[in-house]
mmCIF file of C-alpha atoms in Angstrom:
data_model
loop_
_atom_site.group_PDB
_atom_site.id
_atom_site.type_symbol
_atom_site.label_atom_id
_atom_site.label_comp_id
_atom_site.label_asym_id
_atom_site.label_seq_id
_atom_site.Cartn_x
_atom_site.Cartn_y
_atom_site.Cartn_z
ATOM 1 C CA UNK X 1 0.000 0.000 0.000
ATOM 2 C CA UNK X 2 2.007 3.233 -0.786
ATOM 3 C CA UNK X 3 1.987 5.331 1.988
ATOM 4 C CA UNK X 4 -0.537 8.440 2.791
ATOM 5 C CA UNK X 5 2.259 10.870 2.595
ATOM 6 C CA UNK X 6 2.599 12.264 -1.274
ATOM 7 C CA UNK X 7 5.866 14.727 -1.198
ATOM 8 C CA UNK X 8 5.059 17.836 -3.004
ATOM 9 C CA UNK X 9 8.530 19.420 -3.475
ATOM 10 C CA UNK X 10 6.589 23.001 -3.882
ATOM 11 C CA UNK X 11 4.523 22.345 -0.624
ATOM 12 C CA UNK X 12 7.295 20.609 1.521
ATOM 13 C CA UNK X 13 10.873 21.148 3.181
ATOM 14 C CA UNK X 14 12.964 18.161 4.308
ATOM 15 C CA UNK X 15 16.096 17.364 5.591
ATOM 16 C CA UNK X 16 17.918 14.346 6.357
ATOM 17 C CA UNK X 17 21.114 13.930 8.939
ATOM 18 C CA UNK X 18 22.355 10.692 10.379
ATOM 19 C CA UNK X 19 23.247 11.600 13.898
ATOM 20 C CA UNK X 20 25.311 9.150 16.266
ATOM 21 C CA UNK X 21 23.273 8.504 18.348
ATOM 22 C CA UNK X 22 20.829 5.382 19.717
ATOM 23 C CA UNK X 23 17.415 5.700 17.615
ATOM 24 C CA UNK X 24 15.415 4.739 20.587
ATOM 25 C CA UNK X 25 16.867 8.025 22.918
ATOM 26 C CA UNK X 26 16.195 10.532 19.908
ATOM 27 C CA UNK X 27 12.670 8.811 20.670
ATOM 28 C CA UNK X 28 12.563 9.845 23.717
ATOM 29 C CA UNK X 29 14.020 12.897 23.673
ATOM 30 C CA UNK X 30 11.070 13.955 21.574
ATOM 31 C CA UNK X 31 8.306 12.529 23.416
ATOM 32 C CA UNK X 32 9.360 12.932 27.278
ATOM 33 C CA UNK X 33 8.980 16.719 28.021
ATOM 34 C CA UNK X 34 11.578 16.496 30.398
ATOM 35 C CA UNK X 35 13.929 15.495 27.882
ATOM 36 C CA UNK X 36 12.516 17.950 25.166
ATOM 37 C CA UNK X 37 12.882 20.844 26.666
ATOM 38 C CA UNK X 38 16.712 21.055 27.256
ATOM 39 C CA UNK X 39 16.951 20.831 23.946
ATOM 40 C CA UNK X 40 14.006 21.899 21.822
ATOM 41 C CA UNK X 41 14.779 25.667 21.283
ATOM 42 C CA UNK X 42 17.931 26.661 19.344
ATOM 43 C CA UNK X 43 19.533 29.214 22.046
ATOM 44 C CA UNK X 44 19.698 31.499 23.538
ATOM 45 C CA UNK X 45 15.460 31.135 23.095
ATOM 46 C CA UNK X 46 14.408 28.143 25.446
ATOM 47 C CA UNK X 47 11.656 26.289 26.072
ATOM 48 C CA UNK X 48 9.642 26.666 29.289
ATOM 49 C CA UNK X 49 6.953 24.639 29.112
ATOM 50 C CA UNK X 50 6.273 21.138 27.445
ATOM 51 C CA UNK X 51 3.036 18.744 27.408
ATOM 52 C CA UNK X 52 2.593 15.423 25.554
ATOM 53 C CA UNK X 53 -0.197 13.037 25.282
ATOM 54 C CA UNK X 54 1.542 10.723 23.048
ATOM 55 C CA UNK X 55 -1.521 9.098 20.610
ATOM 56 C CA UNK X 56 -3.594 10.313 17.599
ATOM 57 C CA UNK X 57 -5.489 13.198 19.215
ATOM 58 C CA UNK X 58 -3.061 14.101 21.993
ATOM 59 C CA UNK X 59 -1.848 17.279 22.992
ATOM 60 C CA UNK X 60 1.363 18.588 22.058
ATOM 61 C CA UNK X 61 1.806 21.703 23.451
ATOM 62 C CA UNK X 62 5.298 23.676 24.147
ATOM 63 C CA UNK X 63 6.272 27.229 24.841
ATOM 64 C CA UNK X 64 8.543 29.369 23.713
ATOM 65 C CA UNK X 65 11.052 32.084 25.358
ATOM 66 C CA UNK X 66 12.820 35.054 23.446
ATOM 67 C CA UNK X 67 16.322 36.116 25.206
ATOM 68 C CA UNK X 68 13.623 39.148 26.062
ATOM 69 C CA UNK X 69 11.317 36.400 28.037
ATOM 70 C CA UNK X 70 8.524 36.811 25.363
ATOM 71 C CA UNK X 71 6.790 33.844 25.780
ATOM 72 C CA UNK X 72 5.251 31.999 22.450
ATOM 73 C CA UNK X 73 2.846 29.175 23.258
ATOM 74 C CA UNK X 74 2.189 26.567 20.254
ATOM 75 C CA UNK X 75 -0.111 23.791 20.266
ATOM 76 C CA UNK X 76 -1.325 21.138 18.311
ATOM 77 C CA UNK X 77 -2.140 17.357 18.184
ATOM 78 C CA UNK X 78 -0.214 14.057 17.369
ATOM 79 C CA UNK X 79 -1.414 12.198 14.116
ATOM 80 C CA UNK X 80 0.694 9.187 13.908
ATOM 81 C CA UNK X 81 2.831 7.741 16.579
ATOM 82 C CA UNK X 82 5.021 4.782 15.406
ATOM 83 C CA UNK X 83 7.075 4.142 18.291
ATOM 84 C CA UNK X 84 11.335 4.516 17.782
ATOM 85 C CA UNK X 85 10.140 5.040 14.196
ATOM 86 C CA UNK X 86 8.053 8.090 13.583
ATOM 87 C CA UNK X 87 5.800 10.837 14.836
ATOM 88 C CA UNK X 88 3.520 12.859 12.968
ATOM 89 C CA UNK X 89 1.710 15.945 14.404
ATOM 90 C CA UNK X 90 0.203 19.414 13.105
ATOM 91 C CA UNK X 91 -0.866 22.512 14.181
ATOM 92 C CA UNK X 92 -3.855 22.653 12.112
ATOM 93 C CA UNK X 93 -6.111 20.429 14.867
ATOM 94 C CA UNK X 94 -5.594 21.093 18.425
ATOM 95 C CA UNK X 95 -6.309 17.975 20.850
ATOM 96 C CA UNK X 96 -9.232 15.817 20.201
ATOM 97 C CA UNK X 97 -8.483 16.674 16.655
ATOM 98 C CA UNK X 98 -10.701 20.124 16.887
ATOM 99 C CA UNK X 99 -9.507 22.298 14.026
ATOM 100 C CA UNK X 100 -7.615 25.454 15.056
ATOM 101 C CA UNK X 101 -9.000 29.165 15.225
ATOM 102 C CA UNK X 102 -8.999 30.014 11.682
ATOM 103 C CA UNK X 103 -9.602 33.748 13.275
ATOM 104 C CA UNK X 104 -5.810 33.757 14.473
ATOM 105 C CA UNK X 105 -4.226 33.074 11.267
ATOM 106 C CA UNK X 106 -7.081 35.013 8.407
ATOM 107 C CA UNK X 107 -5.243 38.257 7.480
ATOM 108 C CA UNK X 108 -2.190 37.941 9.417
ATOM 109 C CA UNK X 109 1.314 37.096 7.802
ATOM 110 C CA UNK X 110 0.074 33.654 10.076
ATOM 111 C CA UNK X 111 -2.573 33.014 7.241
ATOM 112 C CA UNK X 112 -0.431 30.494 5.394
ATOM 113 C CA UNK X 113 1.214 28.728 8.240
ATOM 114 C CA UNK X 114 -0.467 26.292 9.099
ATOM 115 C CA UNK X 115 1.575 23.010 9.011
ATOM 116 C CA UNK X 116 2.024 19.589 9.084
ATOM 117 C CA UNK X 117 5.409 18.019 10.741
ATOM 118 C CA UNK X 118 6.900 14.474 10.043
ATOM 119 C CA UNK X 119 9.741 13.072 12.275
ATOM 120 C CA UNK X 120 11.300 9.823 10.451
ATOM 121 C CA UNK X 121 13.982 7.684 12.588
ATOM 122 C CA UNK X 122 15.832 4.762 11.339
ATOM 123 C CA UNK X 123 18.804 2.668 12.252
ATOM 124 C CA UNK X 124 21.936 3.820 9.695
ATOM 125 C CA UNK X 125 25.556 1.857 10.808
ATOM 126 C CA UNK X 126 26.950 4.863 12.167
ATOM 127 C CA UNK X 127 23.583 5.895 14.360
ATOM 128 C CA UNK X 128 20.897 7.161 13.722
ATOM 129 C CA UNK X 129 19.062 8.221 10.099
ATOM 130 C CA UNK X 130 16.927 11.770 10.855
ATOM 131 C CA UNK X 131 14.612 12.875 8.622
ATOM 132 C CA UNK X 132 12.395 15.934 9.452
ATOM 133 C CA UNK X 133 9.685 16.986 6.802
ATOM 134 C CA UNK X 134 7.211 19.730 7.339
ATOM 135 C CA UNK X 135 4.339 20.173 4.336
ATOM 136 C CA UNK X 136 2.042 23.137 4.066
ATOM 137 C CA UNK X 137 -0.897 24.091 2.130
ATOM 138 C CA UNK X 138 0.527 26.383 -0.599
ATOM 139 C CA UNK X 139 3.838 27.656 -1.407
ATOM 140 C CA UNK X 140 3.530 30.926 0.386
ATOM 141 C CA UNK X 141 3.825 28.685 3.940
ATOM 142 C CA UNK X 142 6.278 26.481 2.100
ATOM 143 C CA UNK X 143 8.298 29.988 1.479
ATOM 144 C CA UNK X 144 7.422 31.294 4.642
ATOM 145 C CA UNK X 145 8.888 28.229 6.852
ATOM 146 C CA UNK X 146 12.037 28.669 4.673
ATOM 147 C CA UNK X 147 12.701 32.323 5.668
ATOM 148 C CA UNK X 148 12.213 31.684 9.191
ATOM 149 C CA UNK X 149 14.988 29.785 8.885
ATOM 150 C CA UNK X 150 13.742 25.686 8.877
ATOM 151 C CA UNK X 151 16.212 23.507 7.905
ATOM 152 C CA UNK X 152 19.020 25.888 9.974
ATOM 153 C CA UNK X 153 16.208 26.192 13.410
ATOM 154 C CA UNK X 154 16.061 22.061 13.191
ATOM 155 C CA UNK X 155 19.597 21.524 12.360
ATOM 156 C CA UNK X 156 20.852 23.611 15.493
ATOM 157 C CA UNK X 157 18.032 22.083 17.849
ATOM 158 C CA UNK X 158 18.836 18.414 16.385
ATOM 159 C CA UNK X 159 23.052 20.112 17.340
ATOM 160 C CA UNK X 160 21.791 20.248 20.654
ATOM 161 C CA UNK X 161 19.588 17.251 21.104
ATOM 162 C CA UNK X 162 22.946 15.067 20.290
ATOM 163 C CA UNK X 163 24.757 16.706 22.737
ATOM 164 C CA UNK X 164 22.818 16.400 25.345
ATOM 165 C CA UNK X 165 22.598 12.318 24.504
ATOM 166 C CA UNK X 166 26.008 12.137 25.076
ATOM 167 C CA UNK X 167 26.046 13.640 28.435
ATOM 168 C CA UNK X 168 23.963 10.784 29.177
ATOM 169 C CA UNK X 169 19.847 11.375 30.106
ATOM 170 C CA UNK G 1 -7.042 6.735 30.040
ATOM 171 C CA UNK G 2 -9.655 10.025 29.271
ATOM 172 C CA UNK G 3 -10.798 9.950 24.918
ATOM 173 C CA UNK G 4 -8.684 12.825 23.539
ATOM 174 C CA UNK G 5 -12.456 14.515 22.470
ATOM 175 C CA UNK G 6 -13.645 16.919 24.761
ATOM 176 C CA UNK G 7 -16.842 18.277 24.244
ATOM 177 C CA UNK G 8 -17.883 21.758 23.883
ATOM 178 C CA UNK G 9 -21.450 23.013 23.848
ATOM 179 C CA UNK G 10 -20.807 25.867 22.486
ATOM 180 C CA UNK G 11 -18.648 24.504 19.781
ATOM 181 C CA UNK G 12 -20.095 21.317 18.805
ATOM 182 C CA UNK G 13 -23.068 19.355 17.222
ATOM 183 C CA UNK G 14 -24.252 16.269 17.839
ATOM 184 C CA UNK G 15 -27.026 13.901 18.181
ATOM 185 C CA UNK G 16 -27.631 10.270 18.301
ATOM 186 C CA UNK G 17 -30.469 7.779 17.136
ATOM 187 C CA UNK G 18 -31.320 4.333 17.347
ATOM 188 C CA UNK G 19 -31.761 2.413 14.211
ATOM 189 C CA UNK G 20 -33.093 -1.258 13.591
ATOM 190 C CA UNK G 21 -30.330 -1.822 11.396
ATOM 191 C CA UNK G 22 -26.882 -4.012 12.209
ATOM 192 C CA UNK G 23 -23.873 -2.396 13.194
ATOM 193 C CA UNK G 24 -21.622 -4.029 10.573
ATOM 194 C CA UNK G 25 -23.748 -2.873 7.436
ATOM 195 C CA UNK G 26 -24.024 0.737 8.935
ATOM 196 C CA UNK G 27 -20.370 0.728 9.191
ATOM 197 C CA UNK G 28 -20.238 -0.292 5.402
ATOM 198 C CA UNK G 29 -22.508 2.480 3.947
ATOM 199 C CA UNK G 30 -20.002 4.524 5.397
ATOM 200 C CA UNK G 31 -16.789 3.108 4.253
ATOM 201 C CA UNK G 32 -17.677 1.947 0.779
ATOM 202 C CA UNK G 33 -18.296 4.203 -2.158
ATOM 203 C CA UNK G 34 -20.439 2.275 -3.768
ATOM 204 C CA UNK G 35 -23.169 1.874 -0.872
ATOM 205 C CA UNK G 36 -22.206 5.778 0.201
ATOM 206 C CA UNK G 37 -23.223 7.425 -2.947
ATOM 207 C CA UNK G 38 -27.045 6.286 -2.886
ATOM 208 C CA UNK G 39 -28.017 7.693 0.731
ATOM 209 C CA UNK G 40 -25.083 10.346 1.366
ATOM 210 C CA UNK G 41 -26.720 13.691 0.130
ATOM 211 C CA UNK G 42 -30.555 14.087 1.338
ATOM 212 C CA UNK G 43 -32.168 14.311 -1.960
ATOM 213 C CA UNK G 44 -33.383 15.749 -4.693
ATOM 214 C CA UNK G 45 -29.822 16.233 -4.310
ATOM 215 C CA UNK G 46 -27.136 13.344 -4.963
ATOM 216 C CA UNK G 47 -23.758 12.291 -4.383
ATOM 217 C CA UNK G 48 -22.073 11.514 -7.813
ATOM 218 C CA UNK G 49 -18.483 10.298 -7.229
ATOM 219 C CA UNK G 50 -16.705 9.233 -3.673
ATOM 220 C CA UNK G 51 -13.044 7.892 -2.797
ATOM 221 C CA UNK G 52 -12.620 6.805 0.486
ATOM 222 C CA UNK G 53 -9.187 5.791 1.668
ATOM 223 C CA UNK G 54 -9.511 4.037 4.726
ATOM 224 C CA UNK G 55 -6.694 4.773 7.287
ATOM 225 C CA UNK G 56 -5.802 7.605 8.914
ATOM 226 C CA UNK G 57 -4.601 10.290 6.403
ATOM 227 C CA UNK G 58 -6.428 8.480 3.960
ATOM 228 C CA UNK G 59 -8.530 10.828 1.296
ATOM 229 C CA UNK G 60 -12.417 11.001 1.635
ATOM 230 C CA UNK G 61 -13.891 12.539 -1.462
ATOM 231 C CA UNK G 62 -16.830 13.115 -2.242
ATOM 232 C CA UNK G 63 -18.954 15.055 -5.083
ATOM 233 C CA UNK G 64 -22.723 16.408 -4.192
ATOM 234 C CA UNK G 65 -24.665 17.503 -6.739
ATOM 235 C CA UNK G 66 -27.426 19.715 -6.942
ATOM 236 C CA UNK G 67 -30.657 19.450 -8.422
ATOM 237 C CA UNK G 68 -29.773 21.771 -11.104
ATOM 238 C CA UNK G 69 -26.652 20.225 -12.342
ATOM 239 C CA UNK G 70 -23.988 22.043 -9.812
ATOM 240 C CA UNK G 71 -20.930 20.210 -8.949
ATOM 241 C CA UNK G 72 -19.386 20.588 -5.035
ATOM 242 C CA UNK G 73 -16.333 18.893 -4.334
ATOM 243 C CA UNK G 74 -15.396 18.045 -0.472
ATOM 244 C CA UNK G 75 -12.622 16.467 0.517
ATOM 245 C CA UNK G 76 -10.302 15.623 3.598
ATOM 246 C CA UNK G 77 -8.889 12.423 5.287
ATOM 247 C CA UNK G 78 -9.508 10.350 7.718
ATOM 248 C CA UNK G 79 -7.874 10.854 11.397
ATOM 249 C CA UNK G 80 -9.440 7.703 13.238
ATOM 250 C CA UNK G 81 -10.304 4.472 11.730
ATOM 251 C CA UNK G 82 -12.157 1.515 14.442
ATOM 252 C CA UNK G 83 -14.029 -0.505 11.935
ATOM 253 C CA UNK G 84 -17.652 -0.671 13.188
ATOM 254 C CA UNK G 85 -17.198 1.523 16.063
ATOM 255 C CA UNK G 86 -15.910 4.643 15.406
ATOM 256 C CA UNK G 87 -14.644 6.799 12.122
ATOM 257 C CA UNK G 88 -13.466 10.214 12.350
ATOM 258 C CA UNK G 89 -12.431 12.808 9.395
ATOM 259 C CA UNK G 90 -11.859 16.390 8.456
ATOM 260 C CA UNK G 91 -11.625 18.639 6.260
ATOM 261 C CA UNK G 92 -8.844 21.097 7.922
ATOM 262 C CA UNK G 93 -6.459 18.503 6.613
ATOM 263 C CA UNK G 94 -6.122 16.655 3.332
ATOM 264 C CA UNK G 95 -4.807 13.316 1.990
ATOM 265 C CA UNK G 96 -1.425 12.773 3.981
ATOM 266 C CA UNK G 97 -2.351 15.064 6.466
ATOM 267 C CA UNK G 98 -1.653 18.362 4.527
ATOM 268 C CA UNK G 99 -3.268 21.275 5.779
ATOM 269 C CA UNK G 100 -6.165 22.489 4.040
ATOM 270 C CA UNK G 101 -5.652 25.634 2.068
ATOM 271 C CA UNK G 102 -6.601 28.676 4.196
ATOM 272 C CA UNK G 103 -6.812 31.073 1.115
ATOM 273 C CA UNK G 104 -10.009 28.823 0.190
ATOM 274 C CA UNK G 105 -11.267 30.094 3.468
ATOM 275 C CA UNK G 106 -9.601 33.211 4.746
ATOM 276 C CA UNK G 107 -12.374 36.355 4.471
ATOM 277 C CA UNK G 108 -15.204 34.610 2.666
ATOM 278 C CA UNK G 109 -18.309 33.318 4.505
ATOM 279 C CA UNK G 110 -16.541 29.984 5.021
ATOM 280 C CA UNK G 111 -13.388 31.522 7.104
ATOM 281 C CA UNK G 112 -14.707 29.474 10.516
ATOM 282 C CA UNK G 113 -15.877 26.167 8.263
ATOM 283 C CA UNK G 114 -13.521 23.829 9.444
ATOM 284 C CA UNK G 115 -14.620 21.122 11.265
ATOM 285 C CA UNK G 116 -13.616 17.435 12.546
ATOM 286 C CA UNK G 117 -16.517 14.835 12.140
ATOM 287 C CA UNK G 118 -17.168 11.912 14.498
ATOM 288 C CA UNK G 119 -19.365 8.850 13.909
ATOM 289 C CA UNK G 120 -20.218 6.444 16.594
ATOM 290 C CA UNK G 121 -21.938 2.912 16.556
ATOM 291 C CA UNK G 122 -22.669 0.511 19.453
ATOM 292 C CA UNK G 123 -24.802 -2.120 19.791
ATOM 293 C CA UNK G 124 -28.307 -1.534 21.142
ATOM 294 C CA UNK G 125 -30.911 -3.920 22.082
ATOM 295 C CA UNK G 126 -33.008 -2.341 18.973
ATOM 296 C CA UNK G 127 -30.208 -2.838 16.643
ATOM 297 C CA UNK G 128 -27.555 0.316 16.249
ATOM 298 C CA UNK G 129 -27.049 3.221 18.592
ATOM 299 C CA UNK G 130 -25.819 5.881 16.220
ATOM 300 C CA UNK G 131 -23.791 9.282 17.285
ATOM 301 C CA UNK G 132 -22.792 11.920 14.786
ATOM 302 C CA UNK G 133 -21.055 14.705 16.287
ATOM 303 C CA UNK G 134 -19.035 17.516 14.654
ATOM 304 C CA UNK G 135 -16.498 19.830 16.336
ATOM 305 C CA UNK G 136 -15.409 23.433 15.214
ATOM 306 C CA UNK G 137 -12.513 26.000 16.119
ATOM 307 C CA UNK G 138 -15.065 28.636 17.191
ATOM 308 C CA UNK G 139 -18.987 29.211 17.737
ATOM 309 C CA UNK G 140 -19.456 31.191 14.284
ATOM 310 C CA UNK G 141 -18.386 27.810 12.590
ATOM 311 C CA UNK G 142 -20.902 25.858 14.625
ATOM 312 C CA UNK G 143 -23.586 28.197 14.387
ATOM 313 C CA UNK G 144 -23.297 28.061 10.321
ATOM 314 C CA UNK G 145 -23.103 24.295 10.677
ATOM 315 C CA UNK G 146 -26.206 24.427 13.012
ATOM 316 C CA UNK G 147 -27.907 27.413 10.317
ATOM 317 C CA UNK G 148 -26.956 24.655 7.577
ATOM 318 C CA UNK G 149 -29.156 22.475 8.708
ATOM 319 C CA UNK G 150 -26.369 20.138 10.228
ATOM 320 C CA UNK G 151 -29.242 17.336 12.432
ATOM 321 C CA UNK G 152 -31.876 17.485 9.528
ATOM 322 C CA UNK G 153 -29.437 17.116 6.871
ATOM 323 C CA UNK G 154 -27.632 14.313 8.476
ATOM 324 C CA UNK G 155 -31.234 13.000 9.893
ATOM 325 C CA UNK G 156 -32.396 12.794 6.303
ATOM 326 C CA UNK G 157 -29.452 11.053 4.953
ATOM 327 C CA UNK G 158 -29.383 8.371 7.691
ATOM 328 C CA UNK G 159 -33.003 7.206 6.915
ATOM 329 C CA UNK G 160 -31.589 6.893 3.106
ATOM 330 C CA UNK G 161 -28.770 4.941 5.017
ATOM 331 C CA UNK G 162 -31.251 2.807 6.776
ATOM 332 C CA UNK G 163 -33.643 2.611 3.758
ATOM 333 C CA UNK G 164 -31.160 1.015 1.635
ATOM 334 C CA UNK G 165 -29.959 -1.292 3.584
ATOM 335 C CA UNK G 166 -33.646 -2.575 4.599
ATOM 336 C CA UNK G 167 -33.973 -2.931 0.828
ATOM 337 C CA UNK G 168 -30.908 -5.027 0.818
ATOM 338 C CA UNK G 169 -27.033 -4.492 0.077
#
């Protein structure tokens, strides 16, 4: 059965890294708020606040702090949750799969931004084989995601996620 | 563990109905295209084409038509999937979980029109306890839905659905 997932390269931005690290603590590390937060925020912003119901439906909910202590709450739900494997949420439903306040986004530079994020792990001889993929709705989100800086905002965060694996959790 | 749905009043639809009708074949008219299309759209008007997908992120498609000829696509994908129990869709996100577009929506009369739909079976002594609920970002959306005739439309369609099936599938 070929899988749900159809990449649109003018909807969607991926990258892949193999990091050397155990596939089953980069699991964790993305599903134990505890171990999320440390790491979660390229700094010097930082995340405050984490909460995870970990099945189709749940919460995920984190927020945010600018260097200035702005605080930026985001929250959506989980979609697909393949243990050690892969994890699927968006930020178009928020828990119990209720679609989000279209109000927030219409006629803001938010209107396009709604997304959908997919985290892919597999085993690779040296670690760990990352693959992060977020699709949008139209190519002005697509763009929009790429400005703020995507692929460079993940690659730091995934930077600091590694390290602090091998400090030991 | 508590269901990840938590009902609103002010934000959601719902009602439920006992029909004389089994469980399993309910389940079917809702699952395959060819026993959809005959009871899905209250008539005079009709439902002319239907995919259905069914998995989470799976596409549900459909095509209504209106007495005078008019075409109206709908489409989004399927979020929870317990065969004769419990389906749930919407149309915030399409196949493969993509966001819906929000230009479609954004300033016209259908800016709050998302909405996640739930149907529920369960055995009953007089055959099939039936629950439809929907669930919307904000009370404009459900008051449109309600406006829309949301519990006579879906009334209507459900004695086509039980119709049919008393004629034989």
């Amino acid at each position: 059965m070929k899988p749900v997932y159809q990449a649109n390269s003018r909807l969607d931005l991926s990258f892949t890294r193999v990091v050397d690290v155990p596939r089953a603590l980069v699991w964790r590390a993305w599903t134990e708020p505890a171990l999320l937060k440390p790491w979660f925020c390229p700094l010097p912003w930082t995340t405050i606040d984490c909460e995870i119901d970990l099945r189709p439906g749940g919460v995920f909910r984190t927020v945010m702090q600018s260097p200035e202590g702005a605080q930026f709450p985001n929250q959506g739900c989980y979609l697909e949750v393949v243990p050690n494997e892969k994890l699927v949420w968006t930020n178009a439903l928020l828990p119990g799969f209720r679609p989000s306040l279209p109000a927030a986004t219409c006629g803001s530079e938010d209107a396009n931004f709604m997304f959908t994020a997919m985290l892919e792990l597999a085993d690779d001889a040296a670690g760990t084989r990352y693959t992060a993929t977020v699709i949008h709705a139209d190519e002005a989100g697509s763009k929009k995601h790429a400005e703020m800086g995507f692929e460079a905002g993940w690659g730091a965060a995934l930077d600091q996620l590694v390290a602090m694996l091998k400090r030991g959790v």
